[in-house]
Coordinates of C-alpha atoms in Angstrom, one line a residue:
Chain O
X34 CA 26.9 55.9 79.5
X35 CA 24.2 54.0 77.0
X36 CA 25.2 53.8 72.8
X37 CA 23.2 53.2 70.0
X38 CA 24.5 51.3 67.5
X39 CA 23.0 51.6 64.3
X40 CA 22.3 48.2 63.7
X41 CA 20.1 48.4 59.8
X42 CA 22.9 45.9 58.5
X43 CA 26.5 44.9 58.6
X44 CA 28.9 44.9 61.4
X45 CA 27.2 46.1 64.4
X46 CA 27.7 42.9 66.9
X47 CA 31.4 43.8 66.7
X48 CA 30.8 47.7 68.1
X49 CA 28.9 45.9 70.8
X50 CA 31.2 43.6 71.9
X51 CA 34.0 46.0 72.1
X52 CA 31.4 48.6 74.2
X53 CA 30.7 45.6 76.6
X54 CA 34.6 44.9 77.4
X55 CA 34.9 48.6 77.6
X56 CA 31.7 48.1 80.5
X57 CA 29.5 50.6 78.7
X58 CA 26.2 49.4 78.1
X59 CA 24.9 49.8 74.3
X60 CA 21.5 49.0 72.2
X61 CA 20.5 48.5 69.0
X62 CA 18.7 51.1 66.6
X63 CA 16.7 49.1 63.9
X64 CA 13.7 51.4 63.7
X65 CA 12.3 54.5 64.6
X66 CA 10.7 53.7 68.4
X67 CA 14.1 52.5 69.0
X68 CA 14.9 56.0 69.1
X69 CA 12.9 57.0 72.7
X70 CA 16.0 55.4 74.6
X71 CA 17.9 57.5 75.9
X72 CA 21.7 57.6 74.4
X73 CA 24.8 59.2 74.9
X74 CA 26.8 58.6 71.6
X75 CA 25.7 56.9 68.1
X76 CA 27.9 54.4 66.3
X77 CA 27.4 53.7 62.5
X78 CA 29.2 50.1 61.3
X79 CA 30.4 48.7 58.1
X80 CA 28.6 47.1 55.8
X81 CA 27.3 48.4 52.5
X82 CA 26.6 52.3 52.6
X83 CA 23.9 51.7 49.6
X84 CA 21.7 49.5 51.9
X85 CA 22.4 51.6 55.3
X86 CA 21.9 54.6 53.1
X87 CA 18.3 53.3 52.1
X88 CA 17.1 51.7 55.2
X89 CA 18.0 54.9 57.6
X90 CA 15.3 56.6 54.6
X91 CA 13.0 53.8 54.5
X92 CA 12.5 53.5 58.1
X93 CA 11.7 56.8 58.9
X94 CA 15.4 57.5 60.6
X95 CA 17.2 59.9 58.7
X96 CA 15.7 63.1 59.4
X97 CA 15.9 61.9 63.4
X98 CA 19.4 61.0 62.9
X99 CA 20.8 63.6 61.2
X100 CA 18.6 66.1 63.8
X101 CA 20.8 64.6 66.1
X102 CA 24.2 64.9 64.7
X103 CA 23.9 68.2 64.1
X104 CA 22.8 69.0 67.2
X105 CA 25.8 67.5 68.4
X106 CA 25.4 63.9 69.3
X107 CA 28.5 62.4 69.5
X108 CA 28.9 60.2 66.3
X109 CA 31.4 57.1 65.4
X110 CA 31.9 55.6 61.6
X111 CA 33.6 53.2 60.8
X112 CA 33.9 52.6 57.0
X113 CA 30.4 52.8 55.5
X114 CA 29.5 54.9 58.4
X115 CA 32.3 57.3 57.0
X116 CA 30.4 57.4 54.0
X117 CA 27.1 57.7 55.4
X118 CA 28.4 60.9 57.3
X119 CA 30.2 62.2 54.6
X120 CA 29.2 65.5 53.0
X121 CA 30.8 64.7 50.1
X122 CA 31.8 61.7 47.6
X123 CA 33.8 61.7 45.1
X124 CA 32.9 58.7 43.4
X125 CA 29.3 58.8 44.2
X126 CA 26.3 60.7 43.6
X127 CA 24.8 59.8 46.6
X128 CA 25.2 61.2 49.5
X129 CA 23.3 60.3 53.2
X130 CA 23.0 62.2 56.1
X131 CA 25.9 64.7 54.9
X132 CA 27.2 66.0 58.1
X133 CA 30.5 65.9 58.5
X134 CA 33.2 67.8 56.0
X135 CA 35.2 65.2 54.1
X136 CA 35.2 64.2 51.0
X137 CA 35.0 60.1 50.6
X138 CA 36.4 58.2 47.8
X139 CA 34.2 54.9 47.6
X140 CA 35.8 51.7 47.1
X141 CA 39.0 53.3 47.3
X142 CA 41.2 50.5 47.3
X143 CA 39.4 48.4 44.4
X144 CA 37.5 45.0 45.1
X145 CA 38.2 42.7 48.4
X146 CA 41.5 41.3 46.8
X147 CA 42.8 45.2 47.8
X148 CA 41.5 44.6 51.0
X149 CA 44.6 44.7 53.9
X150 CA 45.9 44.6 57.3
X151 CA 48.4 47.6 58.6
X152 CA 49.6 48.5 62.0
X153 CA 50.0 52.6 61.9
X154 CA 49.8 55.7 63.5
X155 CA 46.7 57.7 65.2
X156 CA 47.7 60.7 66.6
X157 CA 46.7 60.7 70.2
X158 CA 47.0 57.1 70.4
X159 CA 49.9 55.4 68.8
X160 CA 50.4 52.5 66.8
X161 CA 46.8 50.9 66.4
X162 CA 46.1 48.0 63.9
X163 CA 43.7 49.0 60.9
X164 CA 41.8 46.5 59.0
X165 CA 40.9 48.0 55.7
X166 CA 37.4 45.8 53.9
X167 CA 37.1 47.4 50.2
X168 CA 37.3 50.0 52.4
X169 CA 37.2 53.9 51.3
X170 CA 39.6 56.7 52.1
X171 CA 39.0 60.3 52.9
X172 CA 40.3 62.3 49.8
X173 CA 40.0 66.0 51.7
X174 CA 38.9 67.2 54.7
X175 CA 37.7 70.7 55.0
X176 CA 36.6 73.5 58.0
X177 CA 37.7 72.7 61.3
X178 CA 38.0 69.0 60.0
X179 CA 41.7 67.2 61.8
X180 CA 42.7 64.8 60.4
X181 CA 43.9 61.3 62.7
X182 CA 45.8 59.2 60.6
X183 CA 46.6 58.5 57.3
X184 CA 47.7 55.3 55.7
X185 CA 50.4 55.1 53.0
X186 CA 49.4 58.9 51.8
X187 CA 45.6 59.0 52.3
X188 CA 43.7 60.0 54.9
X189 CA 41.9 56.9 56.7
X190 CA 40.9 58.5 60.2
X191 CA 39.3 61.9 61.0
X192 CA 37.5 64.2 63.2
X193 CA 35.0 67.3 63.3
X194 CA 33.7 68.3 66.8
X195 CA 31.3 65.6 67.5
X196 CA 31.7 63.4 64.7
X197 CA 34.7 60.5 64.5
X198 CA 35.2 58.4 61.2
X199 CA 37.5 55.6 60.7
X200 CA 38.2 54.3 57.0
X201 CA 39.2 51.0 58.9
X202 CA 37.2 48.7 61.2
X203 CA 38.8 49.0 64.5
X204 CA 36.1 46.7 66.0
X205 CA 37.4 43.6 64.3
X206 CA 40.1 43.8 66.0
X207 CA 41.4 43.0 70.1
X208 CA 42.6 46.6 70.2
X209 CA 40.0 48.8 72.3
X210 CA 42.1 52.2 72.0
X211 CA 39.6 53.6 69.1
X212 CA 36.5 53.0 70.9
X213 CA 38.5 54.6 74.1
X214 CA 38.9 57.5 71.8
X215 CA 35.0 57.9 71.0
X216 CA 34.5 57.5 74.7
X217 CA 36.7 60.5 75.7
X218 CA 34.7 62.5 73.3
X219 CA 31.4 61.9 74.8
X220 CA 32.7 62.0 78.3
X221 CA 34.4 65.8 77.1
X222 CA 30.7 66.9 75.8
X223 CA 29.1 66.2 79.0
X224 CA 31.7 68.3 81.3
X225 CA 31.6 71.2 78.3
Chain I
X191 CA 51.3 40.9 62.2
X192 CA 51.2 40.4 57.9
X193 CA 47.8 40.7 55.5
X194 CA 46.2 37.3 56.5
X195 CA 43.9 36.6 54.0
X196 CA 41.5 34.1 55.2
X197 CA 41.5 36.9 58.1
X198 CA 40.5 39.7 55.5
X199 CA 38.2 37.5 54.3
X200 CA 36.2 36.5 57.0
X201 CA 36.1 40.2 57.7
X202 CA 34.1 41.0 54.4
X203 CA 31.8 37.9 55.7
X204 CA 31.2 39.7 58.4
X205 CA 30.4 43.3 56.5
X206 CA 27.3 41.3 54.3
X207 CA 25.8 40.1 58.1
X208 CA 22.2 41.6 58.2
X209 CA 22.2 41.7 54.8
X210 CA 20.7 39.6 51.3
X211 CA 22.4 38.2 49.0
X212 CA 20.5 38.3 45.7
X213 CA 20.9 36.3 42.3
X214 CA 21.4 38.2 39.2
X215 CA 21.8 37.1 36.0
X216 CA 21.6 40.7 33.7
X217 CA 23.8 43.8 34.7
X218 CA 19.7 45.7 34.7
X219 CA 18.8 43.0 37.1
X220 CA 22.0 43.6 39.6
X221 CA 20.8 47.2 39.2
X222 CA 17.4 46.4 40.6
X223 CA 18.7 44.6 43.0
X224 CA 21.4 47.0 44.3
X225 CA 19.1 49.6 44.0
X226 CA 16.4 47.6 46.1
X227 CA 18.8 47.3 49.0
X228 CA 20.9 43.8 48.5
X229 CA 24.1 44.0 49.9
X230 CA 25.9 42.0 47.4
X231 CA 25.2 40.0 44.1
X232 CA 25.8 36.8 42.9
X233 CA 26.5 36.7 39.4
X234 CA 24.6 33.8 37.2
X235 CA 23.7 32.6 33.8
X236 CA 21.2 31.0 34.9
X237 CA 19.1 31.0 38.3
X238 CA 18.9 27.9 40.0
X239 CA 15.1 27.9 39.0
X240 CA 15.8 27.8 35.4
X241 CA 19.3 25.6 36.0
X242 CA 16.9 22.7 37.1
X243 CA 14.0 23.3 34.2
X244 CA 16.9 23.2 31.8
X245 CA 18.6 20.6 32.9
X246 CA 22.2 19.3 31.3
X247 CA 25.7 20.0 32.8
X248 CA 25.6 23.6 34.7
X249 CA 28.7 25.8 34.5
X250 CA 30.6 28.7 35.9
X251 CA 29.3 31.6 34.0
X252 CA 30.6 33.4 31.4
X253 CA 33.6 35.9 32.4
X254 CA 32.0 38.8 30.3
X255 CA 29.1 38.7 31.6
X256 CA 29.9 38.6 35.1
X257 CA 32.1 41.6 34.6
X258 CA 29.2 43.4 32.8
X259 CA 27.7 43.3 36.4
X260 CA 30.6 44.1 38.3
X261 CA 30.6 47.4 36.3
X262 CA 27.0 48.0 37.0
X263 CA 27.2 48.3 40.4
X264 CA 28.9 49.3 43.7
X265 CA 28.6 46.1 45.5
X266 CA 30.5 43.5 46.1
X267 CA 29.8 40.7 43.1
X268 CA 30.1 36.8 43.9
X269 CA 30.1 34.1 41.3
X270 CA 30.0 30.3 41.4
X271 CA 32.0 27.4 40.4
X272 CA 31.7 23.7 40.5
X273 CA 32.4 22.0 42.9
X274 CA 36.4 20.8 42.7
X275 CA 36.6 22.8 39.6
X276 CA 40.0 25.0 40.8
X277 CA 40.4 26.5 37.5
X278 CA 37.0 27.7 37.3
X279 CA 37.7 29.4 40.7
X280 CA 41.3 31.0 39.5
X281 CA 39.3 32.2 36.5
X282 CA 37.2 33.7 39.2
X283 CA 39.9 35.4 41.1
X284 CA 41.7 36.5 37.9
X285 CA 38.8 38.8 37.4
X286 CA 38.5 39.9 40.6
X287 CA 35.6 38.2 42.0
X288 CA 34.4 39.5 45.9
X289 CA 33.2 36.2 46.8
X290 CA 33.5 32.6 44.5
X291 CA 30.6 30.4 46.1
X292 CA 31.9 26.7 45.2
X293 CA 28.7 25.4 44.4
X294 CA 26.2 22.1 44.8
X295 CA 23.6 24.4 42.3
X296 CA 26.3 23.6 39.4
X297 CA 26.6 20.4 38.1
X298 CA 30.0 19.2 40.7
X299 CA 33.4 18.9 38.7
X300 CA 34.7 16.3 41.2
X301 CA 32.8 13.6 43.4
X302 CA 35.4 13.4 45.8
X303 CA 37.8 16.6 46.5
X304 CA 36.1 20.2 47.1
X305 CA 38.8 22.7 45.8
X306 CA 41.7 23.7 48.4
X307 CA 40.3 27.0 49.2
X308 CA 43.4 28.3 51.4
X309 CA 45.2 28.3 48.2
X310 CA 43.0 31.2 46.7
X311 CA 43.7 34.8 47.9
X312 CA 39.3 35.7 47.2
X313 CA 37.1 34.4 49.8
X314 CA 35.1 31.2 48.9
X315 CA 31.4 30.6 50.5
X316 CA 30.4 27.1 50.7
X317 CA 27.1 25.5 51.6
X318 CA 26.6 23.1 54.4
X319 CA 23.5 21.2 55.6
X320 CA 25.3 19.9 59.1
X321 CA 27.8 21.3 61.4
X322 CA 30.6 18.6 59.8
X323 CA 30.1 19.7 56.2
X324 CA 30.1 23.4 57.6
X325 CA 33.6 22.4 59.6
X326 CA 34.9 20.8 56.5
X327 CA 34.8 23.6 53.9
X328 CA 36.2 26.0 56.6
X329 CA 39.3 23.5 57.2
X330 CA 39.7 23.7 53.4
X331 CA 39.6 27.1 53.7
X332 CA 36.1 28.8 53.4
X333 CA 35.7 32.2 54.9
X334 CA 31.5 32.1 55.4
X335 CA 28.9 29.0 54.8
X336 CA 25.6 29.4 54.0
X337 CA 23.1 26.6 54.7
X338 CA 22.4 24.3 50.9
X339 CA 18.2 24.4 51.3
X340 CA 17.2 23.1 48.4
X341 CA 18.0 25.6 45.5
X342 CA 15.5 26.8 42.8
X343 CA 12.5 25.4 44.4
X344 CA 11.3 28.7 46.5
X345 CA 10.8 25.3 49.7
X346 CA 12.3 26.8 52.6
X347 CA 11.6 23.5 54.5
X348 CA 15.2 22.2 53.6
X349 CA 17.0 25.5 54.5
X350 CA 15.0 25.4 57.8
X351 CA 16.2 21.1 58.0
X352 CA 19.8 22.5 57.4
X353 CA 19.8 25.8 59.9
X354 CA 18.0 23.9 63.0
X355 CA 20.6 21.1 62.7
X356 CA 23.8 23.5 62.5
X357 CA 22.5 25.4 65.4
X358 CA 21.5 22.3 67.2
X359 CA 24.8 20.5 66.6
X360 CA 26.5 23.6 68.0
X361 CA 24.0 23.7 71.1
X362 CA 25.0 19.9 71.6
X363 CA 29.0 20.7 71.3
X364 CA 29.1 23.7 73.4
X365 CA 27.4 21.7 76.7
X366 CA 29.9 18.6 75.9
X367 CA 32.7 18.7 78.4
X368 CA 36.4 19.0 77.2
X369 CA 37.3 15.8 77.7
X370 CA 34.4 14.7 74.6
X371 CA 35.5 16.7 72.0
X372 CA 38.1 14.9 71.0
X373 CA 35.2 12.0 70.2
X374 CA 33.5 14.5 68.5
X375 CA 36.0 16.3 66.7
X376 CA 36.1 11.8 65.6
X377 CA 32.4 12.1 64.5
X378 CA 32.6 14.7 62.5
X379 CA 35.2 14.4 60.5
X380 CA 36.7 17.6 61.3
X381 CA 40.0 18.8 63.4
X382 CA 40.1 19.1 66.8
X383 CA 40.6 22.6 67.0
X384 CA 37.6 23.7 65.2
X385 CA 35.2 21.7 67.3
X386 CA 37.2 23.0 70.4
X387 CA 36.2 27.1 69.1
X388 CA 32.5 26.0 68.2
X389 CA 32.4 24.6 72.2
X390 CA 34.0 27.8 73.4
X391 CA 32.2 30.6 70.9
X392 CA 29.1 28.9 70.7
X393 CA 28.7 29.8 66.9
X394 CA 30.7 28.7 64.0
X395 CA 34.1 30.6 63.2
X396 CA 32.7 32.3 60.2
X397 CA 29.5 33.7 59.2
X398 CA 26.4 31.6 58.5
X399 CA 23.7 32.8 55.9
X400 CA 20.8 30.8 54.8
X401 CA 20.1 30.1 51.3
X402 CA 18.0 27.7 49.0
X403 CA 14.4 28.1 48.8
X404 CA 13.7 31.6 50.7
X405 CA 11.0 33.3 48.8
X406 CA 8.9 35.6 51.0
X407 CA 9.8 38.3 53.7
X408 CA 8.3 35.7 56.4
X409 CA 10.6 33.1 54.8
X410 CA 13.5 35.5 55.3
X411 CA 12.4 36.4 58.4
X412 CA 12.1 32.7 59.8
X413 CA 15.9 31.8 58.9
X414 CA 16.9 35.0 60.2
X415 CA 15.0 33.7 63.6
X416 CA 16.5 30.3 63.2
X417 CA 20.0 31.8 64.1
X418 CA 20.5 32.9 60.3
X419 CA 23.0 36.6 60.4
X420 CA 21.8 37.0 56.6
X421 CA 20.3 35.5 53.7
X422 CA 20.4 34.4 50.1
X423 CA 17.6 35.1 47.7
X424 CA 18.3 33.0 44.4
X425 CA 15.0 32.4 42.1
X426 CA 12.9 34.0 44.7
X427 CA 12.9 37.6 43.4
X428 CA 13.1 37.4 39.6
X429 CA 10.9 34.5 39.4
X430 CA 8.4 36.5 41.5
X431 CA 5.5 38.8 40.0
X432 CA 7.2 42.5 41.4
X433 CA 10.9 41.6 41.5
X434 CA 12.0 45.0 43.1
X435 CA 9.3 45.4 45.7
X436 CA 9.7 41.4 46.7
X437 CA 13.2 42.5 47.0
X438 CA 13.2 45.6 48.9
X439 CA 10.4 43.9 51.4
X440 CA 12.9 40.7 52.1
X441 CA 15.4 43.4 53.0
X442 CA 13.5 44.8 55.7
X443 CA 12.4 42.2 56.7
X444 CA 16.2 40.7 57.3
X445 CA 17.1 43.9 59.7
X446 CA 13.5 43.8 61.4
X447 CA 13.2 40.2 61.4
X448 CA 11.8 40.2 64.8
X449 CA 9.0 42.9 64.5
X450 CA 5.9 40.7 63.3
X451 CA 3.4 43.8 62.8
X452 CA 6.2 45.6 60.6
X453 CA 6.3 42.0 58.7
X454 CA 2.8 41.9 57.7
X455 CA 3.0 45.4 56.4
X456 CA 6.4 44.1 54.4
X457 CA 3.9 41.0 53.3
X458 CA 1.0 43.0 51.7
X459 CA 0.5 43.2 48.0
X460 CA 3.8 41.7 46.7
X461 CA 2.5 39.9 44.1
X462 CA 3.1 36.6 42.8
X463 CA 5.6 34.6 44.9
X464 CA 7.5 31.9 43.0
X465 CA 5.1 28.8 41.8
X466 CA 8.2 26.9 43.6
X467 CA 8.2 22.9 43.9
X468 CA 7.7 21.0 46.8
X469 CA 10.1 18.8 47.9
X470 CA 8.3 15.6 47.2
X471 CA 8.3 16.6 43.2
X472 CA 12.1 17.4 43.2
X473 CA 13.9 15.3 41.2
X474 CA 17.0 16.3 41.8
X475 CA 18.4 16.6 45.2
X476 CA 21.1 19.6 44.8
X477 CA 21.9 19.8 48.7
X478 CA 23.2 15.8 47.9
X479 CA 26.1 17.1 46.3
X480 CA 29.5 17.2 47.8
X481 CA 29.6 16.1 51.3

């Protein structure tokens, strides 16, 4: 098995690291020849959806991209990559690739001092911790859209077909379970 | 486990990695910026350029104005203080600051004591021209350095001084055998147990931009090459001739830093960089201050 990791800006070391102790090999997608590898799954990190947003235009990886989604690449956000796949948001204007039906609510929880740690509950998996980084939440989730967890009342983990978005960044932290999760998906596409 | 803050903290560090950081001094200039692709703003009166043709005792900005430009955009929004200057920095937190960066571009507050940064819940970013000065502020509590350079003078020579002796003071501790880190935990002025990660990791514990005197995509490029995970741009954009195509091209240039044909495209027809002063006509040595 072989992920891309968007890797335009932000947190995208982290997704690697937790692929290689998982033993799955991974690259990183900076441009558009990047795309010719071949890949099994796409993983879009934190960092700030604005400059994600207009780099994936910019370098010519948008239309490719979103191609790919909807033709059902498996696809993990975490945090800005929620946005980035959100077909909606609320607090926003600007939407990206759109393919995935949630609504997002931006900054959700304010500026970094509402930034926090939780341990909670993702169904499927159990108690997992969730770091939250001026992080957003998913306000509504719509179609055939199930929803994973949710965090004192709002949703914060979700997941249509081949798409998976976390609110929180499981790759800052030791627990692998998440990743696992996205895994399981791919490795359920391929026997479908 | 509880909310750890300096943990949080280090965490939003890591979110900015890949990114620039650009100085703004007008809620239509953090548009530009935001808008050009920066992945967070620092919030200034004045830009280091200016701070050293003006002269005079250089301050935390004014509280109104930084929160004009925390309402303009969607970004996180850093601000300086002095260095030592506490009460500058809770003014900071008490209006919500992302990131304070305790400053050697302001005129220092105190010649001895940096501020005790793990008493802050906001992150603090210091700047560092060696691995003990880097070790230091994170002991007291910072949660990402950025190399000093030499602010305001659109030089890169002393960001590139300050970046190749980080990295190779971190190549030097990581080959040392255990038994010679307590020595150099001595020599640096720093706890054991922060020289004994940099051995094991390799890196520093928290992220490591570069800033003071990047000016071009190349210049961005060449930190980012240097071992850099993302940059500062102070003076280099607004003091340039096209502010918002300088700064969208120093953007890509930070996620493709490796790609040289893709830089010289990024390099073409940007107008006028920066005059910039070299570092033989610089007065005043900013990186000097607070050790």
């Amino acid at each position: 098995m072989n992920i891309g990791v968007l890797a335009l800006q932000g947190a995208f070391a982290e997704h690697e690291q937790m692929l290689s102790k998982l033993g799955v090999s991974s690259f990183e997608i900076r441009q558009e020849k990047d795309l010719k590898e071949d890949f099994d799954g796409l993983i879009i990190p934190g960092g700030e959806s604005t400059v994600q947003g207009k780099l994936l235009r910019e370098l010519n990886l948008f239309d490719k991209i979103k191609a790919l989604i909807d033709g059902g690449l498996p696809v993990f956000g975490t945090c800005a990559g929620l946005l980035l796949l959100a077909k909606e948001i609320e607090n926003d204007e600007r939407v990206h690739l759109a393919t995935m039906d949630i609504t997002a609510v931006r900054n959700a929880y304010g500026r970094q001092l509402g930034s926090f740690y939780i341990e909670g509950e993702f169904k499927g998996i159990g108690k997992i911790p969730m770091t939250f980084i001026r992080a957003p939440y998913i306000g509504a989730v719509r179609e055939d859209t199930e929803i994973l967890a949710e965090t004192n009342g709002h949703i914060t983990a979700a997941r249509q077909k081949n798409q998976l978005v976390t609110a929180f960044h499981p790759e800052l932290n030791e627990d692998l379970s998440v990743h696992k999760f996205f895994l399981e998906m791919i490795a359920a596409t391929h026997k479908a | 486990m509880e909310n750890n803050r300096f943990e949080l903290n280090k965490n939003l560090a890591q979110m900015l990695k890949g990114g620039v950081i650009m100085d703004v001094t007008t809620p239509e200039q953090a548009k530009i910026a935001e808008a050009a692709g920066a992945c967070a703003v620092m919030a200034l009166e004045r830009i280091p350029a200016d701070i050293r043709a003006v002269g005079g005792v250089s301050r935390m900005s004014d509280p109104k104005m930084i929160k004009g430009i925390q309402n303009a955009v969607s970004i996180p929004v850093m601000a300086k203080c002095r260095i030592g200057h506490f009460a500058e920095a809770q003014i900071l937190q008490a209006i919500e600051i992302d990131y304070i960066d305790e400053s050697e571009v302001l005129s220092p507050a105190d010649d001895k004591y940096h501020i005790d940064k793990t008493a802050f819940d906001v992150p603090f970013v210091c700047g560092a021209k060696d691995l003990g000065e880097a070790l230091r502020r994170i002991n007291e509590g910072a949660s990402m350095i950025r190399t000093k350079g030499e602010p305001g003078t659109g030089d890169v020579v002393q960001a590139v001084r300050h970046m190749r002796m980080m990295q190779s003071e971190i190549r030097r501790i990581s080959s040392m055998s255990e038994d010679e880190l307590f020595d150099a935990a001595k020599e640096l002025q720093v706890p054991y147990d922060l020289v004994l990660y940099v051995h094991e990791n390799k890196k520093l514990p928290v992220v490591n931009f570069a800033a003071g005197g990047v000016a071009t995509p190349a210049d961005a490029a060449l930190m980012m090459q240097l071992g850099a995970e993302g940059v500062f741009v102070g003076s280099g954009i607004f003091k340039s001739g096209n502010p918002e195509k300088r700064a969208a091209a120093i953007v890509k240039a930070v996620t493709n830093f490796t790609d040289a044909k893709l830089l010289a495209e990024l390099s073409e027809d940007l107008g006028e960089a920066m005059v910039g002063i070299n570092e033989q006509e610089i007065e005043l040595l900013m990186a000097e201050r607070g050790k």
